PDB file of C-alpha atoms in Angstrom:
ATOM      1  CA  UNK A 269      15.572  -9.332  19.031  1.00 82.00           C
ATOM      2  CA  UNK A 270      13.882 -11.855  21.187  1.00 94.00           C
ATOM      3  CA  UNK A 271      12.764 -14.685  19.091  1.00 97.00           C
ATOM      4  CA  UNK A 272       9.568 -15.098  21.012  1.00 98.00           C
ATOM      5  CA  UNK A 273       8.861 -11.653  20.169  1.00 98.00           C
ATOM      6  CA  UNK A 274       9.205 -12.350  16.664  1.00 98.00           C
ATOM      7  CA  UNK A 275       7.185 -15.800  16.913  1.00 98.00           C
ATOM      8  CA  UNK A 276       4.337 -13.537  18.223  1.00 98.00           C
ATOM      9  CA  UNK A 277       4.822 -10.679  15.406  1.00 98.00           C
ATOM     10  CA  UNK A 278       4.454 -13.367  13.029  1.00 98.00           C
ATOM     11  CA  UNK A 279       1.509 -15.554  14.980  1.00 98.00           C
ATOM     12  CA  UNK A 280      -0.381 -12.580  14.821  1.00 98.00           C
ATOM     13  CA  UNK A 281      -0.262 -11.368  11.403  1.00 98.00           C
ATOM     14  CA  UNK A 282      -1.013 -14.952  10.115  1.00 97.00           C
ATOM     15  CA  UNK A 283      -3.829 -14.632  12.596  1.00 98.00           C
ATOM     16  CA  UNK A 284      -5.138 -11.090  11.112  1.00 97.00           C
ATOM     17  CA  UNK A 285      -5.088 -12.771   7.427  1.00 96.00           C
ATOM     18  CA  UNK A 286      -6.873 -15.918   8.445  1.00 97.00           C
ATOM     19  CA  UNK A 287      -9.482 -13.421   9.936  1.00 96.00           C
ATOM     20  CA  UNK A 288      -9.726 -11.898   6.694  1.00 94.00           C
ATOM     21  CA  UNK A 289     -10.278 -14.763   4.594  1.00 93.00           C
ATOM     22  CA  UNK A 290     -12.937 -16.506   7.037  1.00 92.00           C
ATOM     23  CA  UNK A 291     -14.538 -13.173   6.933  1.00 92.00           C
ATOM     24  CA  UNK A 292     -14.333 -12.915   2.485  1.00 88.00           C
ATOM     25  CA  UNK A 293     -15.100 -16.721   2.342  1.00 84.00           C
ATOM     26  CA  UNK A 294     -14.602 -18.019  -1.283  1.00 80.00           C
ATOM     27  CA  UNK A 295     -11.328 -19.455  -1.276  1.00 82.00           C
ATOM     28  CA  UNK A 296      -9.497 -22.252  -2.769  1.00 80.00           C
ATOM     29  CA  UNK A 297      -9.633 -25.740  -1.100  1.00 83.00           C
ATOM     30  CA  UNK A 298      -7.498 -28.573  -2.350  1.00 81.00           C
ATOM     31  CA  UNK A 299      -7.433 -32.033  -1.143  1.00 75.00           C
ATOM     32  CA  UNK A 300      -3.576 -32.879   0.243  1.00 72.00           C
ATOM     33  CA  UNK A 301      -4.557 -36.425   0.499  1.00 68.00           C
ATOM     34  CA  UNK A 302      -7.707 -38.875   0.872  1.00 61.00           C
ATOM     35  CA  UNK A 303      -9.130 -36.876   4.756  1.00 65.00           C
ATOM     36  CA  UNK A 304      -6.826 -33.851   4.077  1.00 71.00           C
ATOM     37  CA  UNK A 305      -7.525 -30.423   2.829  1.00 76.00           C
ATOM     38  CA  UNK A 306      -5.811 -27.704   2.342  1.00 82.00           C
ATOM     39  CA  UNK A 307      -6.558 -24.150   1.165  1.00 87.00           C
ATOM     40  CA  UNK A 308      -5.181 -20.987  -0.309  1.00 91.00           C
ATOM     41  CA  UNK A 309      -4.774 -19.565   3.538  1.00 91.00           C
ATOM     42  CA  UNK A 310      -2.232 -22.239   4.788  1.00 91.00           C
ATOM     43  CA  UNK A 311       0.131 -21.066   1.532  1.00 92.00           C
ATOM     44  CA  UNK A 312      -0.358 -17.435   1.712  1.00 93.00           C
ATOM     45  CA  UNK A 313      -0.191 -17.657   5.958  1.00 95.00           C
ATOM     46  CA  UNK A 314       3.245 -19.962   5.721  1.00 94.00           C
ATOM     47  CA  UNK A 315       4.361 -17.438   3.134  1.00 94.00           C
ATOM     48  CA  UNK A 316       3.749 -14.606   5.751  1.00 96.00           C
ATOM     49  CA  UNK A 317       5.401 -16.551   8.810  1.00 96.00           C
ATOM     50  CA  UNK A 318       8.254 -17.345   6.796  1.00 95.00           C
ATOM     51  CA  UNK A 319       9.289 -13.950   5.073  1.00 95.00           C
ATOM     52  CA  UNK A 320       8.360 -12.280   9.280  1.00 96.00           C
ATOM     53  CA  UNK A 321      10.972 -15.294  10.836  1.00 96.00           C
ATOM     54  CA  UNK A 322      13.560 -14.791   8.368  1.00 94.00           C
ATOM     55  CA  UNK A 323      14.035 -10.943   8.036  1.00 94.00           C
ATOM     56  CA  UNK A 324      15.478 -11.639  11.887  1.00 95.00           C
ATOM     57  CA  UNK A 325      16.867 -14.746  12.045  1.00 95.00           C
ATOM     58  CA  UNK A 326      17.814 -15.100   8.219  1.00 93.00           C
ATOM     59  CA  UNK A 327      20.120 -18.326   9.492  1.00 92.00           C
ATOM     60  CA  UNK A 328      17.576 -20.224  11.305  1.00 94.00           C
ATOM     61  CA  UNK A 329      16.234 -23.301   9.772  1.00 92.00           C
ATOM     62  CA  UNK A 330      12.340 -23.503   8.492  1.00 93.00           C
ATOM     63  CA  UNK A 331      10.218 -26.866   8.872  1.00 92.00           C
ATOM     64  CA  UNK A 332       6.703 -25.643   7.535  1.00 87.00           C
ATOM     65  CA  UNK A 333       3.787 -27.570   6.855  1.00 72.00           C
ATOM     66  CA  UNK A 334       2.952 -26.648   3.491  1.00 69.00           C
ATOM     67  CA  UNK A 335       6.597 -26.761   1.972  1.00 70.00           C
ATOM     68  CA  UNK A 336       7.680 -23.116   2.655  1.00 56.00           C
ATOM     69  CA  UNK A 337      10.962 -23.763   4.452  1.00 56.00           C
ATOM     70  CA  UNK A 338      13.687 -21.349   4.664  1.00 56.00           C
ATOM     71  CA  UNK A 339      17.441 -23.688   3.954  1.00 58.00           C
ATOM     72  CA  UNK A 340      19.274 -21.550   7.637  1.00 58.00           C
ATOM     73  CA  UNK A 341      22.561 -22.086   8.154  1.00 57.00           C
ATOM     74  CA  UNK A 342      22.414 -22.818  11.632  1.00 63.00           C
ATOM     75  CA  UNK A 343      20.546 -26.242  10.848  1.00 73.00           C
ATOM     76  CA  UNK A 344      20.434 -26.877  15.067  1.00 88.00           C
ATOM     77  CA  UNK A 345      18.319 -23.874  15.032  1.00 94.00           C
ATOM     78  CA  UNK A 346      14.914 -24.351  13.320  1.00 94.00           C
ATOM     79  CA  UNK A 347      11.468 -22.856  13.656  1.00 96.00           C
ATOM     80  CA  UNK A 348       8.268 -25.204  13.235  1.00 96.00           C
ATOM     81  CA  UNK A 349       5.424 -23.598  11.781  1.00 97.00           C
ATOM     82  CA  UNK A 350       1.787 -24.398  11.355  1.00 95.00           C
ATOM     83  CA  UNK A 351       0.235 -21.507   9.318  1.00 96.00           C
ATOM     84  CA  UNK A 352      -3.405 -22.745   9.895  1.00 96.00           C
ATOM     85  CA  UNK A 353      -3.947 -25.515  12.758  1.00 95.00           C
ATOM     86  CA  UNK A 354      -7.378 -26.644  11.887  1.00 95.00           C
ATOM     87  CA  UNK A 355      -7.243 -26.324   8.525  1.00 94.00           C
ATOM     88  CA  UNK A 356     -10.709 -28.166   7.727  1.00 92.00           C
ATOM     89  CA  UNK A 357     -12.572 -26.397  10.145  1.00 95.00           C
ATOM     90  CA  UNK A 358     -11.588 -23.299   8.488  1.00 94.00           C
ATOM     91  CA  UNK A 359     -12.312 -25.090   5.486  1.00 92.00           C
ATOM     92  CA  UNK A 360     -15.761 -25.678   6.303  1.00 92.00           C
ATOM     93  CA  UNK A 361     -17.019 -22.576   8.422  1.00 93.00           C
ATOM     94  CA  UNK A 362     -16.382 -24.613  11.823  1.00 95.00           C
ATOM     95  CA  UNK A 363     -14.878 -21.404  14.301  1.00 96.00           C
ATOM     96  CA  UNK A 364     -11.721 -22.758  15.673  1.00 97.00           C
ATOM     97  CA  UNK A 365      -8.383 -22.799  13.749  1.00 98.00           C
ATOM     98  CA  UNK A 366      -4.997 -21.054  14.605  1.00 98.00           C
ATOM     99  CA  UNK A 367      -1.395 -20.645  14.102  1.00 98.00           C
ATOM    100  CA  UNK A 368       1.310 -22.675  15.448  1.00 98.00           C
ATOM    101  CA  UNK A 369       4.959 -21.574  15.803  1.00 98.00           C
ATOM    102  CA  UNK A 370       7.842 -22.913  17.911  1.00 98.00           C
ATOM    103  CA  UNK A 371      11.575 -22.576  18.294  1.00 97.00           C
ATOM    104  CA  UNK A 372      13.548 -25.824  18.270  1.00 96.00           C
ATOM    105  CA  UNK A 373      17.130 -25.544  19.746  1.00 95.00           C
ATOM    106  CA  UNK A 374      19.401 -28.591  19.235  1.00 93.00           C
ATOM    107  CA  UNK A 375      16.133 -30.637  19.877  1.00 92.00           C
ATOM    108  CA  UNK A 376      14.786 -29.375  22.300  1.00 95.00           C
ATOM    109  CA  UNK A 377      11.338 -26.708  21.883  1.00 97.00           C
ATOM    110  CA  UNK A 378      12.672 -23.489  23.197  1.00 98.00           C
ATOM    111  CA  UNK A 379       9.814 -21.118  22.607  1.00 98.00           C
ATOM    112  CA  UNK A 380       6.175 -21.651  21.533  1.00 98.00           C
ATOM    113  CA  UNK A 381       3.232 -19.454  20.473  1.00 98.00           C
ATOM    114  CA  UNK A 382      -0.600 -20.643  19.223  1.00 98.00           C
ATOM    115  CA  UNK A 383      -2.713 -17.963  18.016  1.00 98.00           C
ATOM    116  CA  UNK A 384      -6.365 -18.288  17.664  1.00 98.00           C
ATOM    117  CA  UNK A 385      -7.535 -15.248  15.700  1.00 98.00           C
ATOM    118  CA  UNK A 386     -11.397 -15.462  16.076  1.00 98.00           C
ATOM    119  CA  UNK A 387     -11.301 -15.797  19.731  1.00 98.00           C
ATOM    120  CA  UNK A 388      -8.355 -12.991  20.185  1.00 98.00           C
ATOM    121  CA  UNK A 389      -6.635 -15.674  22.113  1.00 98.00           C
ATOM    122  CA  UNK A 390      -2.922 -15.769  22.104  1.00 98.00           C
ATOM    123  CA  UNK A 391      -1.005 -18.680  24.136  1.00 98.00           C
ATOM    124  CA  UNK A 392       2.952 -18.313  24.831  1.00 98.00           C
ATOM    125  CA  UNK A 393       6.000 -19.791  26.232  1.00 98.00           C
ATOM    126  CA  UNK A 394       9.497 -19.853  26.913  1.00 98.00           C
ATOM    127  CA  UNK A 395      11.643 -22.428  27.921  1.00 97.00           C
ATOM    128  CA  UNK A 396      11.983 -22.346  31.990  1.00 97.00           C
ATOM    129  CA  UNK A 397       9.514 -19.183  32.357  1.00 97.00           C
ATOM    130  CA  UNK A 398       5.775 -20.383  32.482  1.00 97.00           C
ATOM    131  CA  UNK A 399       3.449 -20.017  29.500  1.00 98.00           C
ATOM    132  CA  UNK A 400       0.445 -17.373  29.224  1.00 98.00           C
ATOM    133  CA  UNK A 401      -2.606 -16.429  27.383  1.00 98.00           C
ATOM    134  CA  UNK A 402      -2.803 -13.175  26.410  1.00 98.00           C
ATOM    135  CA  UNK A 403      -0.299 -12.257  28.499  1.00 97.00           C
ATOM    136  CA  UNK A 404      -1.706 -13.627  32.497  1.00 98.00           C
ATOM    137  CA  UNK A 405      -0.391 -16.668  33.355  1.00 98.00           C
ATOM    138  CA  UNK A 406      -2.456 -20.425  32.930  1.00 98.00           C
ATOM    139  CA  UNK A 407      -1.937 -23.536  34.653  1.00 98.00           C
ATOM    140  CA  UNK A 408      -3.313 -26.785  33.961  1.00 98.00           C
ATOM    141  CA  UNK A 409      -6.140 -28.230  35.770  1.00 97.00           C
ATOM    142  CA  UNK A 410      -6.246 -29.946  38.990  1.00 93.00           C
ATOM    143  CA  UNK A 411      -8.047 -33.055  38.062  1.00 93.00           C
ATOM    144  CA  UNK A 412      -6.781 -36.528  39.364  1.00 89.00           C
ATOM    145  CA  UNK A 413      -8.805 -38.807  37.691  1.00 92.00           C
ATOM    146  CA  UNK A 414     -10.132 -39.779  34.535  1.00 94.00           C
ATOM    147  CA  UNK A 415     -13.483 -40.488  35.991  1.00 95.00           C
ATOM    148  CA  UNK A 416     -13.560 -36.484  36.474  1.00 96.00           C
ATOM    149  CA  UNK A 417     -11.714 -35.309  33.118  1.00 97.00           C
ATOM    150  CA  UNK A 418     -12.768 -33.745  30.214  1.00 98.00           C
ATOM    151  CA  UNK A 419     -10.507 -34.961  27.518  1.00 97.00           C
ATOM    152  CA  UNK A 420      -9.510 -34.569  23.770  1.00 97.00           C
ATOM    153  CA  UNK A 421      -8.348 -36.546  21.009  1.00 96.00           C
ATOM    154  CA  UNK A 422      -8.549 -36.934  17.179  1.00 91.00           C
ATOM    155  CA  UNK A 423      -7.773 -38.999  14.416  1.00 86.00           C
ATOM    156  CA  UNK A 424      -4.459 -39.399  12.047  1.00 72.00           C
ATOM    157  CA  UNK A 425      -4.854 -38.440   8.385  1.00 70.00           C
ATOM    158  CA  UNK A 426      -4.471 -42.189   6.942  1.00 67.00           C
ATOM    159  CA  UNK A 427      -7.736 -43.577   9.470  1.00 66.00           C
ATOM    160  CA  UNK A 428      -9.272 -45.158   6.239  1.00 77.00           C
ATOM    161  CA  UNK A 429      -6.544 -47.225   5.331  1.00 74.00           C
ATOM    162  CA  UNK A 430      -4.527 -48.004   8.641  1.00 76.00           C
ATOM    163  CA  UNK A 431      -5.556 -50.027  11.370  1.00 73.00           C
ATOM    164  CA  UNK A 432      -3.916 -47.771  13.578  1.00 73.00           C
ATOM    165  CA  UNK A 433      -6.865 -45.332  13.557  1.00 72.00           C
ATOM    166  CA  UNK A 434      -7.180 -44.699  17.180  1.00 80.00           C
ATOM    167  CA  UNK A 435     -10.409 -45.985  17.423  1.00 88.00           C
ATOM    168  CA  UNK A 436      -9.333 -48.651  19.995  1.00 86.00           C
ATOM    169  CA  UNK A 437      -8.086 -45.851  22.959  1.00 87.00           C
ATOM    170  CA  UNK A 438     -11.007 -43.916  22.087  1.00 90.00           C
ATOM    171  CA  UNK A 439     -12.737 -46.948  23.357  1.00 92.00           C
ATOM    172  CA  UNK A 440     -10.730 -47.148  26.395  1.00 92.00           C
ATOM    173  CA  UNK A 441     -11.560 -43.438  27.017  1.00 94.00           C
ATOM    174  CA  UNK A 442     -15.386 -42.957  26.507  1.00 94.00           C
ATOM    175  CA  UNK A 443     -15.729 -45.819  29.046  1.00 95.00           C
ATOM    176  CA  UNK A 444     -13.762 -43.911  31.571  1.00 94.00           C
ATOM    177  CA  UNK A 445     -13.888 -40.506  30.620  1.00 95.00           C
ATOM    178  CA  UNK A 446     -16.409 -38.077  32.358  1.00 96.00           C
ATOM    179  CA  UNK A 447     -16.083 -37.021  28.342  1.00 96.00           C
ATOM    180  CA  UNK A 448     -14.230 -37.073  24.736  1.00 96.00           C
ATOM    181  CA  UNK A 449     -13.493 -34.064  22.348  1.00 96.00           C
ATOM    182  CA  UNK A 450     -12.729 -34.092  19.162  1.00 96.00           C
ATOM    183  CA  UNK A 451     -11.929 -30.378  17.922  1.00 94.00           C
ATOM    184  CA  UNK A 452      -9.683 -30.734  14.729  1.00 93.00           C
ATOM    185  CA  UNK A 453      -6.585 -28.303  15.739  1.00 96.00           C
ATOM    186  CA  UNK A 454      -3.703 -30.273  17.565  1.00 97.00           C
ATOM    187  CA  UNK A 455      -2.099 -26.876  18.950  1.00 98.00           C
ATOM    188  CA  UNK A 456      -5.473 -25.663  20.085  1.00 98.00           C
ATOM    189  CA  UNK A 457      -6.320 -28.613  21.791  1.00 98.00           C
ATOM    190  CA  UNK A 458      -2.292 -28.625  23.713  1.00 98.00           C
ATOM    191  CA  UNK A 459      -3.192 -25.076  24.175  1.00 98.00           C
ATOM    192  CA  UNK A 460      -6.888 -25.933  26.287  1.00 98.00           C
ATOM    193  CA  UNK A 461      -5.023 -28.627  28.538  1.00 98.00           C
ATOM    194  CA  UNK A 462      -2.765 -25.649  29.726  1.00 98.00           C
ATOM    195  CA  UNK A 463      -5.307 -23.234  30.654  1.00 98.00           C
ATOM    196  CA  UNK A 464      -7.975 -26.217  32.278  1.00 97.00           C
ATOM    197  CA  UNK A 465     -10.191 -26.454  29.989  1.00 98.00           C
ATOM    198  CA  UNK A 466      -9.504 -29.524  28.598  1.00 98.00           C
ATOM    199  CA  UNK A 467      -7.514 -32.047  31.548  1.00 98.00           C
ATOM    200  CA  UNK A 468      -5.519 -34.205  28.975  1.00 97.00           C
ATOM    201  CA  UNK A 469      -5.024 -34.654  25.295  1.00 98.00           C
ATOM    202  CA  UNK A 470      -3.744 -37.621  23.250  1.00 95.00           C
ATOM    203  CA  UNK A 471      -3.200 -38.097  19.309  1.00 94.00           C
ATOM    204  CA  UNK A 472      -0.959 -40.142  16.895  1.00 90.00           C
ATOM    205  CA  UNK A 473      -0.026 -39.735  13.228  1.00 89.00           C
ATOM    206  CA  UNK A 474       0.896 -36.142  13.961  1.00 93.00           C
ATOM    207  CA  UNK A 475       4.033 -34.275  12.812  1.00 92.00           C
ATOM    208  CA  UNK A 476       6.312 -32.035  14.485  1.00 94.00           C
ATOM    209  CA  UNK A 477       4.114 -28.794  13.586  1.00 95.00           C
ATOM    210  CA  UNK A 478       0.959 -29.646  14.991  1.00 95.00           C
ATOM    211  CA  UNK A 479       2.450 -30.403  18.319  1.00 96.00           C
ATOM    212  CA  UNK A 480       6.168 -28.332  18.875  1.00 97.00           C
ATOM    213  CA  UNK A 481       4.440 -24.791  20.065  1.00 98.00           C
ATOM    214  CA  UNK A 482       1.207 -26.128  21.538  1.00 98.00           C
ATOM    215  CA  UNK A 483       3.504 -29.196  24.161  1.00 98.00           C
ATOM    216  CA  UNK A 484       5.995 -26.876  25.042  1.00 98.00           C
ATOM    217  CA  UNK A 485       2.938 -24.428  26.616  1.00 98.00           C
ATOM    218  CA  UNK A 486       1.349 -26.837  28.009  1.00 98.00           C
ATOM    219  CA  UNK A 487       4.662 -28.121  29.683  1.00 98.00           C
ATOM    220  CA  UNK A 488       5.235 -24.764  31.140  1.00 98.00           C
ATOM    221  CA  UNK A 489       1.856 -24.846  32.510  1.00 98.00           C
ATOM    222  CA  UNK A 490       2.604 -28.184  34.430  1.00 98.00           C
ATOM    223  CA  UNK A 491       1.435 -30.504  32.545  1.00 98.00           C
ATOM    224  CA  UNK A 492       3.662 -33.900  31.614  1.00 97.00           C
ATOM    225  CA  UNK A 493       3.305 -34.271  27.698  1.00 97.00           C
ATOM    226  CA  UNK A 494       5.249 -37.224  26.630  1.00 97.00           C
ATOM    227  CA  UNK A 495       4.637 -40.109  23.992  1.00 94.00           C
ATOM    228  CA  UNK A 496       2.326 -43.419  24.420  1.00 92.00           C
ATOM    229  CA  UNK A 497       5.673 -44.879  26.667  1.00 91.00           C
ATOM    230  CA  UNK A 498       5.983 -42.117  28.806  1.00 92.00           C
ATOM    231  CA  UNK A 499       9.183 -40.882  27.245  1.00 92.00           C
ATOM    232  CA  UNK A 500       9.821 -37.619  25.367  1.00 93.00           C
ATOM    233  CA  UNK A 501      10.031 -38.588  21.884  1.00 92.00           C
ATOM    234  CA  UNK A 502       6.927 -37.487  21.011  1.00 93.00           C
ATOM    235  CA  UNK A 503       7.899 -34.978  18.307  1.00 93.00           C
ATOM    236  CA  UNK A 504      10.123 -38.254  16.501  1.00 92.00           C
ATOM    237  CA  UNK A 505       6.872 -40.079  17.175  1.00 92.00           C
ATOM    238  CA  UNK A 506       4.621 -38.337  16.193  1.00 92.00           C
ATOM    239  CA  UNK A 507       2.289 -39.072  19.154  1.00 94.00           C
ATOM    240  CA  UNK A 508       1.222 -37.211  22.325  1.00 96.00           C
ATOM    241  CA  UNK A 509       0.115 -37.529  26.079  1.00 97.00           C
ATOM    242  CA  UNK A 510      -0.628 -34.001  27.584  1.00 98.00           C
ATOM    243  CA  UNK A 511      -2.086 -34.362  31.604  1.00 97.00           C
ATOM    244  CA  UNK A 512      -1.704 -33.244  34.511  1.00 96.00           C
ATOM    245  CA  UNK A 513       0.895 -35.802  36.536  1.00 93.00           C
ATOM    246  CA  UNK A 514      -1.290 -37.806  38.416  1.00 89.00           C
ATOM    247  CA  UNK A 515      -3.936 -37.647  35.306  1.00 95.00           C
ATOM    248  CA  UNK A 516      -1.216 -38.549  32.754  1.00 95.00           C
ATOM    249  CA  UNK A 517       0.040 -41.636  34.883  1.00 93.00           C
ATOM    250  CA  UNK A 518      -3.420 -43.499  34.386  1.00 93.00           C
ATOM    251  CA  UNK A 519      -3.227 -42.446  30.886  1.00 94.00           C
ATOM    252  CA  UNK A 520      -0.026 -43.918  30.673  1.00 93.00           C
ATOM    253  CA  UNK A 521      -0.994 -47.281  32.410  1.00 92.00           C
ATOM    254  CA  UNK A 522      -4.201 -47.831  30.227  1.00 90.00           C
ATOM    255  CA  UNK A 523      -2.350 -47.091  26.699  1.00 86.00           C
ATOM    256  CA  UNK A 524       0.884 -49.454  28.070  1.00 73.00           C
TER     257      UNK A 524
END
């Protein structure tokens, strides 16, 4: 079976028990670490994800957020799941959370879906063939200049205690920035530079599951995602550039 076929299956019934619990409300809601939550829904949704992935590719690897991980034989092969991108503002009634899942090949993101249940939205890719949502193709925005751009951005989990809170490019943005975002989901915010509605993106203190699915689709909708150097270690790094090329080369020069 295709494996982005499976990614989907498995995006999507995540997606219909997030729905579910936003809807019942009530849940549990734990605190992972000082600015971190996390609820009953990222378990249960991981759970879910998991038990889908492994049924068809029982060897594949597992890296999940919330400790679920599947020990695959094929160790080159791995998925990377986020069972609930956004997890606070699902927390706290804010509409706009989603899944995250990609397939890694011998480093390299092969196939990536990000699944935003409230809005019905579903964002896709494979390796070489273009990325879609729902289905009709996307393509990032034309914009050339930040003067003109709409972009988004966030803020690592340990901003009370390192100095390296971001706070000093969001500086450099909201000076040159037609405007800043700050939505909370990492995926969903890859996910908007790839279908123009956002025209770049940049975050640190990530990990590999907030950003795997979410870069590669906005890669196969032409934008250049790379780290704060321009290179691609931005999974190892843990920090992203998403932008159109001209876009993402002033990026580039402001953060070098």
């Amino acid at each position: 079976m295709n494996p982005l076929d499976v990614a989907l299956e498995a995006a999507y019934a995540a997606g219909e028990l997030l729905r579910e619990g936003w809807r019942r409300g009530g849940f549990a809601v734990e605190q992972k670490s000082a600015q971190e939550l996390v609820t009953e829904y990222d378990r249960r949704c991981e759970a879910l994800i998991v038990d889908i992935l492994q049924k068809t590719f029982p060897a594949y690897a597992i890296l999940g957020e919330e400790g679920v991980a599947g020990k695959g034989t094929q160790a080159q092969v791995r998925w990377i799941i986020d069972p609930l991108d956004g997890t606070t503002n699902f927390a706290r009634g804010y509409p706009l959370f989603g899944v995250s899942i990609a397939l890694e090949r011998s480093g390299e993101v092969v196939v990536g879906v990000v699944y935003n249940p409230l809005a019905d939205e579903c964002f896709a890719a494979e390796k070489g063939a273009g990325a879609a949502l729902n289905q009709k193709p996307i393509r990032v925005a034309s914009t050339s200049s930040l003067a003109a751009a709409v972009v988004a951005s966030g803020f690592p989990y340990d901003a009370w205690t390192s100095a390296n809170d971001n706070t000093d490019l969001w500086r450099i943005m909201v000076k040159r920035a037609l405007t800043v975002r700050c939505d909370g989901a990492a995926a969903l915010d890859l996910c908007a530079v790839a279908c123009g509605r956002f025209d770049a993106y940049w975050e640190h203190g990530l990990a590999a599951w907030d950003i795997a699915a979410g870069a590669l689709i906005a890669q196969e909708a032409g934008a250049l995602v790379t780290d704060y150097r321009g290179g691609d270690a931005f999974l190892r790094r843990g920090e992203v550039i998403a932008a159109p090329a001209a876009l993402h080369a002033e990026i580039v020069a402001l953060f070098g």
